[in-house]
Structure formats: C-alpha cells, structure tokens
Coordinates of C-alpha atoms in Angstrom, one line a residue:
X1 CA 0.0 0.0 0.0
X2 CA 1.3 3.4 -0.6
X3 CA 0.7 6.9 0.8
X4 CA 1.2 10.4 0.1
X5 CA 1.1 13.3 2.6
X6 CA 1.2 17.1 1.3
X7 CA 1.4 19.6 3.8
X8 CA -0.6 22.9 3.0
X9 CA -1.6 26.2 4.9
X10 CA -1.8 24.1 8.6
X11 CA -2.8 20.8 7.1
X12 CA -1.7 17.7 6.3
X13 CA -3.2 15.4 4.1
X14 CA -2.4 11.5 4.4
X15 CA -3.9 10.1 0.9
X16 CA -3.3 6.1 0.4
X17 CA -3.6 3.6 -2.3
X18 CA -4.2 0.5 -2.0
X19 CA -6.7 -2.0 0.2
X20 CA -6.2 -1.2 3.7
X21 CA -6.8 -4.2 5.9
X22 CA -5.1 -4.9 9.2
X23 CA -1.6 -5.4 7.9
X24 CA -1.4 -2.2 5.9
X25 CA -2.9 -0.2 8.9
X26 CA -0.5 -0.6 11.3
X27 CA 2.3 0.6 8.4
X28 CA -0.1 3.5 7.0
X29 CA -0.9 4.6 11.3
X30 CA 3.1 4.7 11.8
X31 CA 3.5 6.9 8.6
X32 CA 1.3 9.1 9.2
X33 CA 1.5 9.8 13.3
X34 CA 5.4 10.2 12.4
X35 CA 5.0 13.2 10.6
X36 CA 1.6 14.2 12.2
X37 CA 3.2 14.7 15.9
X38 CA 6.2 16.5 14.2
X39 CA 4.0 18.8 12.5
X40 CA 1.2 19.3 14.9
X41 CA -1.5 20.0 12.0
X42 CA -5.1 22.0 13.0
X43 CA -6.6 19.8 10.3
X44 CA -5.3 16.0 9.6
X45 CA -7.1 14.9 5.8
X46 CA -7.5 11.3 5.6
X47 CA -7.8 10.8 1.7
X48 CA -9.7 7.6 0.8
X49 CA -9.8 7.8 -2.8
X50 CA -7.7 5.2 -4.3
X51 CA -8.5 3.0 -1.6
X52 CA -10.7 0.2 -3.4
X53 CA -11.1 -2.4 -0.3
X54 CA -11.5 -1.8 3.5
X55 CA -12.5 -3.6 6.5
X56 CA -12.9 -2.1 10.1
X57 CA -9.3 -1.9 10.6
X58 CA -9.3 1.6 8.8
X59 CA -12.3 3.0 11.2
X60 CA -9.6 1.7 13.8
X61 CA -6.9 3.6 11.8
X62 CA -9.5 6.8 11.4
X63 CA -10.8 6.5 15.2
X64 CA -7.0 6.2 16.4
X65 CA -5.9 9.2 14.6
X66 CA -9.0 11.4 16.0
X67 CA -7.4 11.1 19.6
X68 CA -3.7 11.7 18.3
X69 CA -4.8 15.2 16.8
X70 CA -6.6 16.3 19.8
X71 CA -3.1 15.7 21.5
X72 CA -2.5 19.2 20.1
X73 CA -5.9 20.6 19.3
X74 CA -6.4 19.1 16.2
X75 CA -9.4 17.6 14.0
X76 CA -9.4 15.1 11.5
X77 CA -11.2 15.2 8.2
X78 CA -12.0 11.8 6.2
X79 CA -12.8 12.5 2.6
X80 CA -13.4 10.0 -0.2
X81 CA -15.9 7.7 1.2
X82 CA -14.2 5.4 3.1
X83 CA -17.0 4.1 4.7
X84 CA -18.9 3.0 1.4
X85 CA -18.3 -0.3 1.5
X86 CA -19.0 -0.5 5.6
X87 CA -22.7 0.4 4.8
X88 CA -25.4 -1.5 6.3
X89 CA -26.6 -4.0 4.4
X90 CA -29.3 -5.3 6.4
X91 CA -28.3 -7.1 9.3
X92 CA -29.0 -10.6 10.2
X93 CA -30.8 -10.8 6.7
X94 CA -31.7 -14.5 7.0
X95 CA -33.3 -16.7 4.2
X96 CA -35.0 -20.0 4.4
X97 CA -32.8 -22.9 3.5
X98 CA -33.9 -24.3 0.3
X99 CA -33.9 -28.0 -0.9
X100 CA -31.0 -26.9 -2.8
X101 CA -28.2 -25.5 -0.3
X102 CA -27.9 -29.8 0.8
X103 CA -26.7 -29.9 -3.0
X104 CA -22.9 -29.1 -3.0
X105 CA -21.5 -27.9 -6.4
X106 CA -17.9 -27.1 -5.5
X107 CA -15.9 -27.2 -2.0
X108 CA -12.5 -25.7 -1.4
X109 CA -10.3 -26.1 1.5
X110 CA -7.5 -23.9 2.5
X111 CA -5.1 -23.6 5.2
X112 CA -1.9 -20.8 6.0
X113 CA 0.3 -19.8 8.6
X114 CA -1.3 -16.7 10.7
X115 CA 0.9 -14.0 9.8
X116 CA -1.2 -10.3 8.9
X117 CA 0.5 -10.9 5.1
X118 CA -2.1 -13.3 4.9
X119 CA -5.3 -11.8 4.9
X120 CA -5.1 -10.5 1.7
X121 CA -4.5 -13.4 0.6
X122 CA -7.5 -15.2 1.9
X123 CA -10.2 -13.0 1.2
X124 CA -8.8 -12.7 -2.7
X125 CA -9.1 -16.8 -2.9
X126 CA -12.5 -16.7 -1.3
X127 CA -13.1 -14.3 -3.4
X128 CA -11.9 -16.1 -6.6
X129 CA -13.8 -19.3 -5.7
X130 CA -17.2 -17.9 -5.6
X131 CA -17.0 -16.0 -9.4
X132 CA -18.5 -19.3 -10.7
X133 CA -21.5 -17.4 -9.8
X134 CA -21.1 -14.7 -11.4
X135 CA -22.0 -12.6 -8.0
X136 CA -22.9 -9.0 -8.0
X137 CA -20.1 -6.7 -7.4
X138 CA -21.6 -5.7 -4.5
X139 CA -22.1 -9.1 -3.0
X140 CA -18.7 -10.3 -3.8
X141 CA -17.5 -7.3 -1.5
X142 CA -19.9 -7.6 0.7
X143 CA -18.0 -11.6 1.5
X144 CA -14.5 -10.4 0.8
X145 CA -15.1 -7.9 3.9
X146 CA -16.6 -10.6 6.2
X147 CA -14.1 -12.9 5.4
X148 CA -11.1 -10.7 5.8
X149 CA -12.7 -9.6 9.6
X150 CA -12.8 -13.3 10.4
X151 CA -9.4 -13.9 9.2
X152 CA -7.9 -10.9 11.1
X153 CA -9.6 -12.0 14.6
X154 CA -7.9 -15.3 14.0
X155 CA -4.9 -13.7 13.5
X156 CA -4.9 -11.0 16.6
X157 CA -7.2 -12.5 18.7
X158 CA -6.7 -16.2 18.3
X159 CA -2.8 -16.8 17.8
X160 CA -2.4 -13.3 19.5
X161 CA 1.8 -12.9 19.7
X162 CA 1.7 -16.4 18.2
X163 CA 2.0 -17.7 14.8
X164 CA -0.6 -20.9 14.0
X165 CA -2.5 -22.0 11.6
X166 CA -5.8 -20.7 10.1
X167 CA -7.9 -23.5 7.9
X168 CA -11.0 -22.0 6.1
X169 CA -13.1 -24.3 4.2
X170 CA -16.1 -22.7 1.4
X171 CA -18.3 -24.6 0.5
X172 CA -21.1 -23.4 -2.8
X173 CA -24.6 -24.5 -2.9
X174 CA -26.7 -25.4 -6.2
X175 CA -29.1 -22.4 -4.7
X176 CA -26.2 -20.0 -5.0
X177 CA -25.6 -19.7 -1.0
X178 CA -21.8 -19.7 -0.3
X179 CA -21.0 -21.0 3.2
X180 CA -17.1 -20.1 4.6
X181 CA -16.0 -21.5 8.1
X182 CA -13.0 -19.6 9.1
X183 CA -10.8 -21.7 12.3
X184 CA -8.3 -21.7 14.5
X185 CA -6.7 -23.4 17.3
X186 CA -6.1 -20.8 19.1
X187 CA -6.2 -19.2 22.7
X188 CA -10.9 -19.2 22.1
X189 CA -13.3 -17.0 23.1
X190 CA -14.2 -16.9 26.7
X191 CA -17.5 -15.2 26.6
X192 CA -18.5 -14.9 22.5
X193 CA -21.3 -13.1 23.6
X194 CA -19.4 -10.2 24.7
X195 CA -17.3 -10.7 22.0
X196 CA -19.6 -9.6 19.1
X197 CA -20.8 -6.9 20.7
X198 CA -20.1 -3.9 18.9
X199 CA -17.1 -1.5 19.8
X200 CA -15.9 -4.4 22.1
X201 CA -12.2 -5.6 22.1
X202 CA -8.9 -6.9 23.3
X203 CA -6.7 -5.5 20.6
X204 CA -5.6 -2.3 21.7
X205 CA -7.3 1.2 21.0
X206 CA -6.4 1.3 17.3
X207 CA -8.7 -2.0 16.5
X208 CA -12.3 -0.4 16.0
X209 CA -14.2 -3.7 18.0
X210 CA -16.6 -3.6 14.8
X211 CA -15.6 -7.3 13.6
X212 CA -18.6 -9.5 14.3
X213 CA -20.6 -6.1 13.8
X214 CA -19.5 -6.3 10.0
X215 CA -19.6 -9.6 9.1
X216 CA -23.3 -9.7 10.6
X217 CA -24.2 -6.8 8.8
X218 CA -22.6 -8.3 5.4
X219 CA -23.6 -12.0 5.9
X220 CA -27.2 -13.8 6.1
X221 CA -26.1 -15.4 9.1
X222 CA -22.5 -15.6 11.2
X223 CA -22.5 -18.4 13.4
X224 CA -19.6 -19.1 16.4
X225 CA -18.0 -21.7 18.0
X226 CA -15.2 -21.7 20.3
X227 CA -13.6 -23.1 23.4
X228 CA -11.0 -21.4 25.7
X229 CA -7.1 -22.9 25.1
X230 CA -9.0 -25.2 22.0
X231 CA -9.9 -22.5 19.1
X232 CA -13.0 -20.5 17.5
X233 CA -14.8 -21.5 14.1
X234 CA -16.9 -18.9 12.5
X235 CA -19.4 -19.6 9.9
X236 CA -20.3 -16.9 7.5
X237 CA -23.0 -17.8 5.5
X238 CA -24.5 -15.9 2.3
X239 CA -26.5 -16.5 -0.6
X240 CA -25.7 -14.6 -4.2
X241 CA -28.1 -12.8 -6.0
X242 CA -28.1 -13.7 -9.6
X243 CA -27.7 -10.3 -12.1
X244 CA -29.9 -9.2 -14.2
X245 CA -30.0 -9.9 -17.6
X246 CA -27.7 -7.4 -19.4
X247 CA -25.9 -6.4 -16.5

C-alpha cells in the first residue's frame, strides 16, 4: 500500500492507495503519526480515494488518529468515502434454507500460517472461488469484507503474539448460497457473547471492535464456536443474487 502526505496552509493530508486491511494499517498509522506529531497539523485529511477495499481496521486507523490530533488541538477530516463499502446491508438478513443449499456444487479447502500478510490473501481466494457465480459486485465485497474480519480476529485475537494455523473451508450450494468457516486453534473466546458486541475488544485502542458487527451486517447469518485454550470456528453464511440480464 502506498501513501502520500502534502502539507498545505496548517494541514496535512495522508492520501493512500491501495486495500487497507489490518496489515497495511498498522504501516499507514506509523507513517502518518510520524509526521503528524512533528508537524502538529489544525486539520489532519484522511484521503480515501484510491483505496478500493476496507474492513474495520481503517475505522480503527481513522478513530486512532482522532485522539492523536486532539493531542495538540487538532481535527481530522476523512474524505473520499471510506466508509462505502461498511454500509449497512441489512443485518442478520436470513433466508430460508432451500432443498437446494444440501446440493454441494464445488468445495475448497485452505489452510496458511497466521501472519497479517495473509489476509489479503485469503479473502482474494474466497473471493476467486465464488465467481463461478457470477456474483454482484456488490455481494462479492460484501463476502471479501466478512471474510477478511474473520481472518484478522484469528490472527490478533486467536494466535495473539503467536504464529498458527488458520484453515478455512467454502463450501457453494446449487441455490447459489456460499458457506465459509474460518478456524483456528487458538487461545478461544471466553465469553463470544461479549465478544460480538459492537465496539468491544482486546486488541488495543487502534482496532475499531466492529468485527462480528460487520460480518453480521454483510452476511445472512455468522455463526460461532469456540472453546477457551482449543480455538474458534466462525461460519459466515450468504446467498448470491443472480444479475440481471444485461448487467
């Protein structure tokens, strides 16, 4: 991911390229506090742009660089939508099972060590496996985003300081309904309740605590399994709209 930062009349603007996930956050946050706290600007421009993918580790990014400008006085000022592809999308949308979702038409099973690299990486294979259908653009992003928040609270929340293992099996129905279990053997969940609330979380003030609170919004259902010292399995479940014809 790159990043540009153009200082102007007692602002600084921070614009990045790229898809900004939990590994590029933590480089793009050091960039931009380094010159931010040398420069002290009244008005800090986060420039969205060019950034074509983003989970909630850039509202952790945006929220985290809110309370370093008010160090000094200072506001912060997102511009370019970076929250278009957060929108709610109907929450907890959940569809009958058909006859068809006990038909399996393909299956794919992946597993990687848990290092932050990754998660690009998984989200673009999920992403790959499901074009058979022909999905929406909107509902291919709407599964890449889910996916990549599961993957990154196996990564820094399950594993922790750790490095292990994360497996994810997807699995496609004949009714077009795409089922991914993301695991890990990791540390677990103690209480998962308290875990999906929103704004909840054990990473440190620069992680937003919106996980679950995405993948709910983005999925038809997000179901979660874990034991403490064994590991967590989530289950992200959603079914693709067909396109129109001509689209």
């Amino acid at each position: 991911m790159n990043l540009r930062i153009e200082l102007k009349g007692g602002a600084m603007t921070a614009s990045m390229r790229g898809e900004l996930d939990h590994h590029t956050a933590g480089e793009m946050r050091e960039q931009i506090d380094s010159t931010a706290k040398k420069v002290r600007p009244q008005k800090l421009i986060l420039d969205f742009k060019e950034v074509p993918f983003m989970d909630s580790s850039g509202i952790g990014l945006i929220l985290g660089r809110v309370r370093t400008a008010a160090l000094w006085g200072g506001r912060v000022k997102e511009n370019g939508g970076a929250f278009w592809h957060l929108r709610a999308r109907g929450a907890g949308r959940r569809r009958e099972r058909s006859e068809n979702m006990k038909q399996i038409i393909n299956r794919m099973e992946l597993r990687f060590p848990s290092g932050s690299v990754n998660e690009s990486f998984a989200r673009g294979a999920v992403s790959a496996f499901v074009l058979c259908l022909d999905p929406l653009v909107t509902d291919l992003n709407d599964l890449k985003t889910a996916v990549s928040e599961a993957v990154t609270n196996a990564i820094v929340h399950g594993y922790r300081d750790t490095i292990g293992t994360v497996y994810i099996t997807a699995v496609i129905y004949a009714d077009g309904t795409v089922q991914v279990k993301v695991r890990d053997r990791g540390c677990g969940i103690p209480d998962i309740e308290k875990a999906m609330e929103p704004l909840f979380t054990t990473g440190g003030e620069e992680r937003a605590g919106l996980g679950f609170a995405v993948m709910q919004s983005f999925c038809d259902s997000v179901r979660v399994i874990s034991k403490p010292q064994k590991g967590t399995t989530v289950t992200l479940t959603k079914r693709f709209e067909r396109k129109p014809n001509g689209e």
